[in-house]
PDB file of C-alpha atoms in Angstrom:
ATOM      1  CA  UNK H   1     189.095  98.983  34.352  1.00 50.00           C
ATOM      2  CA  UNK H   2     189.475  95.333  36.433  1.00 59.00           C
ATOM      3  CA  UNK H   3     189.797  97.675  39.378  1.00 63.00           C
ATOM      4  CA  UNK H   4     186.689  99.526  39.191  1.00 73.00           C
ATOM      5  CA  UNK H   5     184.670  96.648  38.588  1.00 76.00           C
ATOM      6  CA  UNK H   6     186.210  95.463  41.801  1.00 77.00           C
ATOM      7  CA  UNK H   7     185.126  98.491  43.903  1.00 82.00           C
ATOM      8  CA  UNK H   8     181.652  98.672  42.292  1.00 78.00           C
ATOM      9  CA  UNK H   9     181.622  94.374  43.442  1.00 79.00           C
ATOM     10  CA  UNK H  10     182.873  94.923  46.795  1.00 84.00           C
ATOM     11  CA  UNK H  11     180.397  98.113  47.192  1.00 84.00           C
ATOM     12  CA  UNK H  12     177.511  96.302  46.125  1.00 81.00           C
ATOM     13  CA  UNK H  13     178.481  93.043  49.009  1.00 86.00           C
ATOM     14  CA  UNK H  14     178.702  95.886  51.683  1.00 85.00           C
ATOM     15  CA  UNK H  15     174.886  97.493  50.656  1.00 85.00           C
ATOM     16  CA  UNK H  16     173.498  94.043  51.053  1.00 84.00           C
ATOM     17  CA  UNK H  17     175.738  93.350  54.677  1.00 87.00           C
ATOM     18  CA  UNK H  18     173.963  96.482  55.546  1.00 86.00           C
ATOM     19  CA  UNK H  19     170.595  95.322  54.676  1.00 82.00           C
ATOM     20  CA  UNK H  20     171.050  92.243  56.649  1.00 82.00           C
ATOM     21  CA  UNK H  21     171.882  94.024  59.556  1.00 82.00           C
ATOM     22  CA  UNK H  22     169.344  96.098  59.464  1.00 80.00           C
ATOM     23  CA  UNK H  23     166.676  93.475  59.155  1.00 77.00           C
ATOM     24  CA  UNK H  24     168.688  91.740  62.161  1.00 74.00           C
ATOM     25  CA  UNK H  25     167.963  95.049  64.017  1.00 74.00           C
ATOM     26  CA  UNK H  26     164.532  95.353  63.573  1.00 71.00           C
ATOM     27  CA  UNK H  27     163.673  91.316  64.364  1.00 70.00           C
ATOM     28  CA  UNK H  28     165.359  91.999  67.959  1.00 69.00           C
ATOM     29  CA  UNK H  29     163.506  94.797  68.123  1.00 65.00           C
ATOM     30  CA  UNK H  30     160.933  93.193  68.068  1.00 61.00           C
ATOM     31  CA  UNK H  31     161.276  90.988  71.089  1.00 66.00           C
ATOM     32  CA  UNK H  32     161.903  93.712  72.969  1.00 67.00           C
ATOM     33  CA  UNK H  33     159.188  93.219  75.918  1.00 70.00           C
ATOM     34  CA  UNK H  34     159.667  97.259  76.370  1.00 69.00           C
ATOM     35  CA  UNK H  35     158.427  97.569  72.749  1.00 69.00           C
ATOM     36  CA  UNK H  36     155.699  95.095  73.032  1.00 71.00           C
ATOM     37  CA  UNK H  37     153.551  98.263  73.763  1.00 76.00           C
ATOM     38  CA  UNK H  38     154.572 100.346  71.189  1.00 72.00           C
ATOM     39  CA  UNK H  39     153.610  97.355  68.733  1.00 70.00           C
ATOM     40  CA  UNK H  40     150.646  96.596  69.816  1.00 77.00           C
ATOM     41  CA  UNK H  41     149.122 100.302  69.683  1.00 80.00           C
ATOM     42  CA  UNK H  42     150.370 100.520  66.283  1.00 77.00           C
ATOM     43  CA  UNK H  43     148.706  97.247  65.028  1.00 76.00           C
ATOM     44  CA  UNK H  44     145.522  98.815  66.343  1.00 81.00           C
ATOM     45  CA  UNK H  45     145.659 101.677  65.125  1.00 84.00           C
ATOM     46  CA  UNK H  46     146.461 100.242  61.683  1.00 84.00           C
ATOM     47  CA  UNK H  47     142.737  98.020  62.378  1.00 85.00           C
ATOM     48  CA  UNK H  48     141.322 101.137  62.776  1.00 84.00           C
ATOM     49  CA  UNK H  49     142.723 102.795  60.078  1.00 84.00           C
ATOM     50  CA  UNK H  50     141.060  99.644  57.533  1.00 84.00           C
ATOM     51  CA  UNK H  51     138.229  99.797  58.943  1.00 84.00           C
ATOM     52  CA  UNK H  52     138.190 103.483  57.980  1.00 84.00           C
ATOM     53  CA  UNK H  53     139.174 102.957  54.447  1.00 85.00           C
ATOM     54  CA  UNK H  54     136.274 100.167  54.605  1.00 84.00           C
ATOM     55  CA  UNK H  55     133.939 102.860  55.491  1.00 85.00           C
ATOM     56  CA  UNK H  56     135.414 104.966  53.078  1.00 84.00           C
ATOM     57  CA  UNK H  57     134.764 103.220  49.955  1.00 85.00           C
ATOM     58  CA  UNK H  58     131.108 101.917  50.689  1.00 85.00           C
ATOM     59  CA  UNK H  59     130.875 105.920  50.832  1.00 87.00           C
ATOM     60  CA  UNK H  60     132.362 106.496  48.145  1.00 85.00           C
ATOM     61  CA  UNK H  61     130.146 103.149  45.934  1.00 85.00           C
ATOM     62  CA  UNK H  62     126.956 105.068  47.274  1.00 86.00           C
ATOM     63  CA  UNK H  63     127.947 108.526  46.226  1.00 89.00           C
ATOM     64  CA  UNK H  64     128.312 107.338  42.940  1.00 85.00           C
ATOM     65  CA  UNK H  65     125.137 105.718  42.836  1.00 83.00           C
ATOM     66  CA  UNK H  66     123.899 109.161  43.173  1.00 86.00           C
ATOM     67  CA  UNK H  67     125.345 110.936  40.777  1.00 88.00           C
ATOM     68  CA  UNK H  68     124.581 108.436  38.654  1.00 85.00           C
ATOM     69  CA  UNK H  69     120.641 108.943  39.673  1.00 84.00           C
ATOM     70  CA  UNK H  70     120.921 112.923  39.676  1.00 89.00           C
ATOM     71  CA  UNK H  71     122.432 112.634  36.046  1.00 88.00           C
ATOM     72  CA  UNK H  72     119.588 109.991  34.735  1.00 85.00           C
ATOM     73  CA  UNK H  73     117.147 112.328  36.475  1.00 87.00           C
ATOM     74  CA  UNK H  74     118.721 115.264  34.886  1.00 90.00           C
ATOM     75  CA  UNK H  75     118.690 113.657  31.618  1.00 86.00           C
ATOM     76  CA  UNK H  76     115.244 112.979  31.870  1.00 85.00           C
ATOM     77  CA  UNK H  77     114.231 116.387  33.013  1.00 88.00           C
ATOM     78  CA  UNK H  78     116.447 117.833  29.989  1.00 87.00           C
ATOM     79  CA  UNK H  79     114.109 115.602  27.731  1.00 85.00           C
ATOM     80  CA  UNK H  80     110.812 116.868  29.093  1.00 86.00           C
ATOM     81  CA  UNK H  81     111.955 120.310  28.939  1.00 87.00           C
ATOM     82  CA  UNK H  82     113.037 120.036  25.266  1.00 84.00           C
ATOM     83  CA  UNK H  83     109.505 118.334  24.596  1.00 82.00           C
ATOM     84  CA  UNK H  84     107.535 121.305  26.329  1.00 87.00           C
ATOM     85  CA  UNK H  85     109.816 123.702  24.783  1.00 83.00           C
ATOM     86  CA  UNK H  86     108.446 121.908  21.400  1.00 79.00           C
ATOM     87  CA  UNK H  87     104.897 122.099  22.304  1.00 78.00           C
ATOM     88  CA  UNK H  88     105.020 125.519  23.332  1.00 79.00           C
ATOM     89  CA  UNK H  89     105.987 126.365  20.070  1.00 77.00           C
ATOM     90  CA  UNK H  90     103.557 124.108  18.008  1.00 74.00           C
ATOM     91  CA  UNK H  91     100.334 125.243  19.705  1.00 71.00           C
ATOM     92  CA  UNK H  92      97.294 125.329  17.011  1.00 62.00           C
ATOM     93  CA  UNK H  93      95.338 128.319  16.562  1.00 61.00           C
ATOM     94  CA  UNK H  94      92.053 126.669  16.671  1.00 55.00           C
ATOM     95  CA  UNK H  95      91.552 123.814  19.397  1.00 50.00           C
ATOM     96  CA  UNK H  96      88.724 121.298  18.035  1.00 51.00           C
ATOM     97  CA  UNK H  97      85.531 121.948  19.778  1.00 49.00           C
ATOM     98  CA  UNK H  98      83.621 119.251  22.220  1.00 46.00           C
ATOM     99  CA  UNK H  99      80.761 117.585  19.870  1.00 45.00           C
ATOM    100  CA  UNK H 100      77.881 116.754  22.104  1.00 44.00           C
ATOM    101  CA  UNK H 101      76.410 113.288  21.358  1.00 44.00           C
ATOM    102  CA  UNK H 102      73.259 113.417  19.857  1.00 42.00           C
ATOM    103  CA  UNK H 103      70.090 112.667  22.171  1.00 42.00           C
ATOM    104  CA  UNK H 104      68.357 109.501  22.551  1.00 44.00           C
ATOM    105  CA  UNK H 105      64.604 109.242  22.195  1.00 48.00           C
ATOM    106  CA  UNK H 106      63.519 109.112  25.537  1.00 48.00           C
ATOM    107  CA  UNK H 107      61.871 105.523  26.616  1.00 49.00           C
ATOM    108  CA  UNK H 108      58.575 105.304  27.958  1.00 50.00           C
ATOM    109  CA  UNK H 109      58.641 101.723  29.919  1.00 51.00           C
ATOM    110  CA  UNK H 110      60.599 102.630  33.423  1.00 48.00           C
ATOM    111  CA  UNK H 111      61.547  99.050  33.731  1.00 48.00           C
ATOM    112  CA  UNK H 112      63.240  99.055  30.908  1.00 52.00           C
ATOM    113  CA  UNK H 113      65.167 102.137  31.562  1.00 49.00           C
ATOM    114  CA  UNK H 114      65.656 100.810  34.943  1.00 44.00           C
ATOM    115  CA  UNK H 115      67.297  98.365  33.219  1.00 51.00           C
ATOM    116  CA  UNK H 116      69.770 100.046  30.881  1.00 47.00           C
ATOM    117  CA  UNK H 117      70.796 102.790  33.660  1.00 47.00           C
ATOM    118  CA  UNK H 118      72.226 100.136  36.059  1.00 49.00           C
ATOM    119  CA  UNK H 119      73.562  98.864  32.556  1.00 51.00           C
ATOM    120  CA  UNK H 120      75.228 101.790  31.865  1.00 49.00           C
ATOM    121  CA  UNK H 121      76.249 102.488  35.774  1.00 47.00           C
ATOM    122  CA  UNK H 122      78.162  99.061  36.414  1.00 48.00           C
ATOM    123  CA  UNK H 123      79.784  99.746  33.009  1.00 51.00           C
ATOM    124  CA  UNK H 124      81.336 103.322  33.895  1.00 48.00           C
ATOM    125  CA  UNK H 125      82.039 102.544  37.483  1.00 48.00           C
ATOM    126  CA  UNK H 126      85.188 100.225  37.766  1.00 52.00           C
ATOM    127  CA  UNK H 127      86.017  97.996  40.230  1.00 54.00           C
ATOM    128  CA  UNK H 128      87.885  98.598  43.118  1.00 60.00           C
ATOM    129  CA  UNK H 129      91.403  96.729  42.871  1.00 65.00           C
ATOM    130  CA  UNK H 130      92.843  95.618  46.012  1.00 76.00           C
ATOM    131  CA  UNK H 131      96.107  97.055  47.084  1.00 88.00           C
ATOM    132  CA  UNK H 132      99.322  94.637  46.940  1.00 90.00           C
ATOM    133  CA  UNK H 133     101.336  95.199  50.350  1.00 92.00           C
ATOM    134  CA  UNK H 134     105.006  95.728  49.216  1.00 94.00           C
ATOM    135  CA  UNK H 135     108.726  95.280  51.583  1.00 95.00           C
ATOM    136  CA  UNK H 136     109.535  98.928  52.715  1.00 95.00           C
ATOM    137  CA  UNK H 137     112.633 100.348  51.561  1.00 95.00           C
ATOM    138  CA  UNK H 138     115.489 100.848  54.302  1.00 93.00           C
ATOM    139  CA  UNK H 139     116.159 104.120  55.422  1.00 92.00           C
ATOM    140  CA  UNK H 140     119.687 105.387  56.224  1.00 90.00           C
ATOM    141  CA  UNK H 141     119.496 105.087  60.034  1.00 91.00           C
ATOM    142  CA  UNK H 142     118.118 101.349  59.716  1.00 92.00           C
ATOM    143  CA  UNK H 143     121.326 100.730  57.461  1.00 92.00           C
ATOM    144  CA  UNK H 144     123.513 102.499  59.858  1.00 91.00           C
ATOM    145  CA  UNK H 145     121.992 100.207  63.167  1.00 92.00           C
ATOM    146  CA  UNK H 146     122.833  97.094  61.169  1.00 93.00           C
ATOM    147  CA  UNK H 147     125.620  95.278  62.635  1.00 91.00           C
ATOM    148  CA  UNK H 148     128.507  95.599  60.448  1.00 90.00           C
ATOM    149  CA  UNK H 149     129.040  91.372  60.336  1.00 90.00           C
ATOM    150  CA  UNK H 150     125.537  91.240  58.632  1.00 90.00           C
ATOM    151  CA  UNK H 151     126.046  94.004  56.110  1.00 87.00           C
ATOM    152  CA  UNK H 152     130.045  93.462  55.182  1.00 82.00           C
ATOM    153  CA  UNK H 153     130.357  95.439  52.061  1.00 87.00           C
ATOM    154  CA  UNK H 154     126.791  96.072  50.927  1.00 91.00           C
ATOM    155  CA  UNK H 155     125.108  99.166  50.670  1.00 91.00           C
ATOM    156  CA  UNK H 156     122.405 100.714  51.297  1.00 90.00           C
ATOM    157  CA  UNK H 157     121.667 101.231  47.558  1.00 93.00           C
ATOM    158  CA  UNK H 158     122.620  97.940  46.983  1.00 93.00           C
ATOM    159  CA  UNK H 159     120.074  96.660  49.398  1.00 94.00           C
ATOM    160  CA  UNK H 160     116.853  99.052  48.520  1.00 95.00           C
ATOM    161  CA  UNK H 161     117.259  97.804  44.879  1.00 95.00           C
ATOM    162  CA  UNK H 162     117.082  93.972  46.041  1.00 95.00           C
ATOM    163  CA  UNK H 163     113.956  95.312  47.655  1.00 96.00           C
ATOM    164  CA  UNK H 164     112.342  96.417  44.712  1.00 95.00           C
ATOM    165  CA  UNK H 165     113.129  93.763  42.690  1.00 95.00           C
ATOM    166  CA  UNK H 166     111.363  91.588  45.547  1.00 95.00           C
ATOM    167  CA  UNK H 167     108.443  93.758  45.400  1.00 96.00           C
ATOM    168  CA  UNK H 168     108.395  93.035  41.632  1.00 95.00           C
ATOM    169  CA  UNK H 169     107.606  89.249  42.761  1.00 95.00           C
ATOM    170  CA  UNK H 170     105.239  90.236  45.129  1.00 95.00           C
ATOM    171  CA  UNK H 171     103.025  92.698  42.857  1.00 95.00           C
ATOM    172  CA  UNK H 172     103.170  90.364  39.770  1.00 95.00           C
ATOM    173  CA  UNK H 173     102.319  87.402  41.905  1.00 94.00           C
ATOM    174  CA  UNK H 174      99.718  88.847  43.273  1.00 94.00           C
ATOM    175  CA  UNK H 175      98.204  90.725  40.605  1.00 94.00           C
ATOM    176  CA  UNK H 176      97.536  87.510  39.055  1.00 93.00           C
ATOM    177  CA  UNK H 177      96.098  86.325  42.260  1.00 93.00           C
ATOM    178  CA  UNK H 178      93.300  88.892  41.596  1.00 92.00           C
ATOM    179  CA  UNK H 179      92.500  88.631  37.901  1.00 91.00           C
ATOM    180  CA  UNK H 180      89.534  86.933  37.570  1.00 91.00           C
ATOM    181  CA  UNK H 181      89.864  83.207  36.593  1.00 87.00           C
ATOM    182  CA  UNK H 182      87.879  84.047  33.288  1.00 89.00           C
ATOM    183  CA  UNK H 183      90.237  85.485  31.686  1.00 90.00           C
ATOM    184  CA  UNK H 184      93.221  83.728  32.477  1.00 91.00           C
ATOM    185  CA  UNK H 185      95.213  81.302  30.208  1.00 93.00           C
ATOM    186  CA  UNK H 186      96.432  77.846  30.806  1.00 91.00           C
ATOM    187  CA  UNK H 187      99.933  78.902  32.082  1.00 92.00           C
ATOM    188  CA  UNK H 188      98.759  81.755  34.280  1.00 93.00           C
ATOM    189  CA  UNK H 189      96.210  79.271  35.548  1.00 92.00           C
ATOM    190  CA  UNK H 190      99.146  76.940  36.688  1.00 93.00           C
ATOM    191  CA  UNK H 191     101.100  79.771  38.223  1.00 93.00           C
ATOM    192  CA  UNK H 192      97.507  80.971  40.132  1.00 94.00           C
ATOM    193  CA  UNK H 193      96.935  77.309  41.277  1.00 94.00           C
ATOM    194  CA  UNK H 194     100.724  76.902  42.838  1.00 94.00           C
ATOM    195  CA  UNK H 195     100.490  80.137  44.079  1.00 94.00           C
ATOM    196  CA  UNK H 196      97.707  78.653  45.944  1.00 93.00           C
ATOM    197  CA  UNK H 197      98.819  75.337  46.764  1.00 94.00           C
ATOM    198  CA  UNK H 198     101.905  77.720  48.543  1.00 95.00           C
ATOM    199  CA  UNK H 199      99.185  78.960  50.766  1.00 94.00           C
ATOM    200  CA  UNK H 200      99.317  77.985  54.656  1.00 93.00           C
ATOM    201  CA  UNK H 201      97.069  78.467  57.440  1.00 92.00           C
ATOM    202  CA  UNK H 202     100.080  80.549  58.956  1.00 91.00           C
ATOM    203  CA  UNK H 203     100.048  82.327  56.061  1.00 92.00           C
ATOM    204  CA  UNK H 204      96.506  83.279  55.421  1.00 90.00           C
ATOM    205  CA  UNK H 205      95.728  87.010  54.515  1.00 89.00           C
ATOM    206  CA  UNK H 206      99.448  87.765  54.323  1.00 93.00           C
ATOM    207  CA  UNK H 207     101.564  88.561  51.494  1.00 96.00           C
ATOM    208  CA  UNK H 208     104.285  86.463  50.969  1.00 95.00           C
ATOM    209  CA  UNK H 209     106.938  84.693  47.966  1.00 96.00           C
ATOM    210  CA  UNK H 210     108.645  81.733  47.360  1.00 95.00           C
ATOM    211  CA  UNK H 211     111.497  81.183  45.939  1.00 94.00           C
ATOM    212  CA  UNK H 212     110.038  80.154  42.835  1.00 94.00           C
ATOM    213  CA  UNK H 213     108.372  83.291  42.495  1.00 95.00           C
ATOM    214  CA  UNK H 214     111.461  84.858  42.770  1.00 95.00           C
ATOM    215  CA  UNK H 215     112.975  83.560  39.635  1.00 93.00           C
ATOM    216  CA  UNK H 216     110.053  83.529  38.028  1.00 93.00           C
ATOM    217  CA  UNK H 217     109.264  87.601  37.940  1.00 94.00           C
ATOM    218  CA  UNK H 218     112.813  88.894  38.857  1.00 93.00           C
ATOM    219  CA  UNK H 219     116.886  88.285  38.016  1.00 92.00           C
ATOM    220  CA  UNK H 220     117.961  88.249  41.336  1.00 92.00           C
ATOM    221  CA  UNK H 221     119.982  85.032  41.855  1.00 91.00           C
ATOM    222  CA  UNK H 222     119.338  82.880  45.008  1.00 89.00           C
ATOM    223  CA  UNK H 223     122.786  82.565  46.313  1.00 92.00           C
ATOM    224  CA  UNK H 224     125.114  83.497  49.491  1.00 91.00           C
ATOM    225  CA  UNK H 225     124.508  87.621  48.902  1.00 92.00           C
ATOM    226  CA  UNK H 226     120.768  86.449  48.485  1.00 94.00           C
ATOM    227  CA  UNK H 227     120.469  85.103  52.052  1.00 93.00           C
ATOM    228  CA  UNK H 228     122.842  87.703  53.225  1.00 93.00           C
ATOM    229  CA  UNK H 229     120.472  90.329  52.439  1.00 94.00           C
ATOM    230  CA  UNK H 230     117.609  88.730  53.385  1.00 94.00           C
ATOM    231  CA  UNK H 231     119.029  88.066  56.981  1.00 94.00           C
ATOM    232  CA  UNK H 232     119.746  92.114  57.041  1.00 95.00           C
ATOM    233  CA  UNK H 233     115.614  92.039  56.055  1.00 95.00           C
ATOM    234  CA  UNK H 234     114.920  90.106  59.094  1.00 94.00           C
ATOM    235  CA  UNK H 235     116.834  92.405  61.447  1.00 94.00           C
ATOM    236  CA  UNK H 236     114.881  95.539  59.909  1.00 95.00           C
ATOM    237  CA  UNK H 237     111.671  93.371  60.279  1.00 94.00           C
ATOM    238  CA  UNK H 238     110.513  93.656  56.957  1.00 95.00           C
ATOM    239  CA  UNK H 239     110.205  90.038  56.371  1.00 95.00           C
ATOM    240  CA  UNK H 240     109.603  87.216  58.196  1.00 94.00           C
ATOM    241  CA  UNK H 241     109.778  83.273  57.265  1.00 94.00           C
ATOM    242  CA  UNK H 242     107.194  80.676  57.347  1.00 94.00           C
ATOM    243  CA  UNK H 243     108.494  76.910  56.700  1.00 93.00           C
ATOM    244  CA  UNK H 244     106.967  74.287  55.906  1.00 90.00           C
ATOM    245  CA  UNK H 245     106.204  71.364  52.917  1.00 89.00           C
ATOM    246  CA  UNK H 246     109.948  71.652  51.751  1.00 91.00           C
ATOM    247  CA  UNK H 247     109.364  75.585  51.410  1.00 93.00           C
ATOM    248  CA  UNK H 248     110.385  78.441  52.871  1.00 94.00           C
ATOM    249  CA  UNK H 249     107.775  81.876  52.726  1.00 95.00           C
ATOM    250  CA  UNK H 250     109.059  85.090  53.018  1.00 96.00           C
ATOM    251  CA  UNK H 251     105.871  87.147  54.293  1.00 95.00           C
ATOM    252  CA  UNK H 252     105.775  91.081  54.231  1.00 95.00           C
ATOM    253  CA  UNK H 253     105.779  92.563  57.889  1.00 92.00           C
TER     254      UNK H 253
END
């Protein structure tokens, strides 16, 4: 029994000899100038090879971001198909007829009814609302001519929805830049006059946000991914900055 326990001793001593020698090997090996080659060819192509795999999974992050759209869009679609489906078979026999309003005595003064039909035209005939400029989304070869030091492991998804949610700040600013002062209350009134105060000669008649406005109609956090993406923004020239008074403006190319 004492002698096998010696062999199996003695066996295991020899496995790690071996190992040293073999790690001996390989570290001369590795001063060998005529293998200097070999090494560096494989260390490049082991660069390439991450990059690859870095490629690779932001592929991979965006393909699920579509399957995750097709299946909310499917789920949608299987919703309004269930709801037609419904109508279709609830249809009522008899559809309630149009009742014509009854007619008005007609008026004998023509200033008078001068009067009430541009009454009745200003009420019927809305006014035209202005249309809120908004960041153009990215498309795929814009993403692909960024340099890969400015995008490092964004998307492109990940990027278009950081645009929306700045055109959320622009259309809410700037719808309340348009309501008429009438009918606004005291704390829309103090967002309408610092949205005003904002205001530059530089930036006259363009559309632009603030941080503030930022955090005040979206989530997105100001922080280093923040700037990141706004930097790839500025290469695509969709935005622009104008400082000045402690603040910086992003303005809508």
């Amino acid at each position: 029994m004492a002698g096998t326990e010696l062999e199996d001793v003695c066996a295991h001593i020899n496995d790690k000899i071996s190992h040293v020698k073999k790690i001996l090997q390989l570290r001369n090996l590795g001063h060998d100038p005529a293998l200097k080659n070999v090494f560096w060819k494989i260390k490049h192509e082991m660069t390439l090879l991450n990059d690859l795999l870095n490629k690779l999974e932001l592929e991979v992050q965006y393909q699920e971001h579509v399957r995750n759209s097709l299946r909310e869009l499917q789920e949608s679609l299987n919703g309004n198909y269930r709801e037609i489906q419904n109508l279709k078979k609830n249809i009522p026999p008899h559809l309630p007829k149009v009742i014509q309003s009854c007619g008005v005595e007609p008026n004998n003064n023509p200033e008078e009814q001068l009067k009430i039909t541009s009454s009745e035209h200003s009420k019927k005939t809305p006014k035209k609302q202005k249309t809120i400029k908004e960041i153009l989304l990215i498309t795929s070869d814009e993403f692909d001519n960024v340099p890969a030091y400015m995008k490092s492991r964004l998307t492109y998804c990940q990027i278009n929805d950081f645009i929306k949610e700045m055109n959320k700040a622009v259309t809410s600013k700037y719808k309340i830049i348009n309501l008429p002062k009438k009918s606004m209350n005291s704390s829309i009134r103090n967002l309408y006059h610092r949205f005003i105060e904002d205001e530059t000669k530089d930036t006259k008649g363009q559309y632009f946000v603030v941080e503030a406005d930022i955090k005040e109609f979206t989530n997105l956090k100001v922080d280093k991914r923040f700037h990141v993406i706004l930097n790839i923004l500025r290469h695509c020239r969709r935005l622009s900055e104008v400082r000045g008074g402690g603040l910086v403006r992003y303005v809508i190319n």
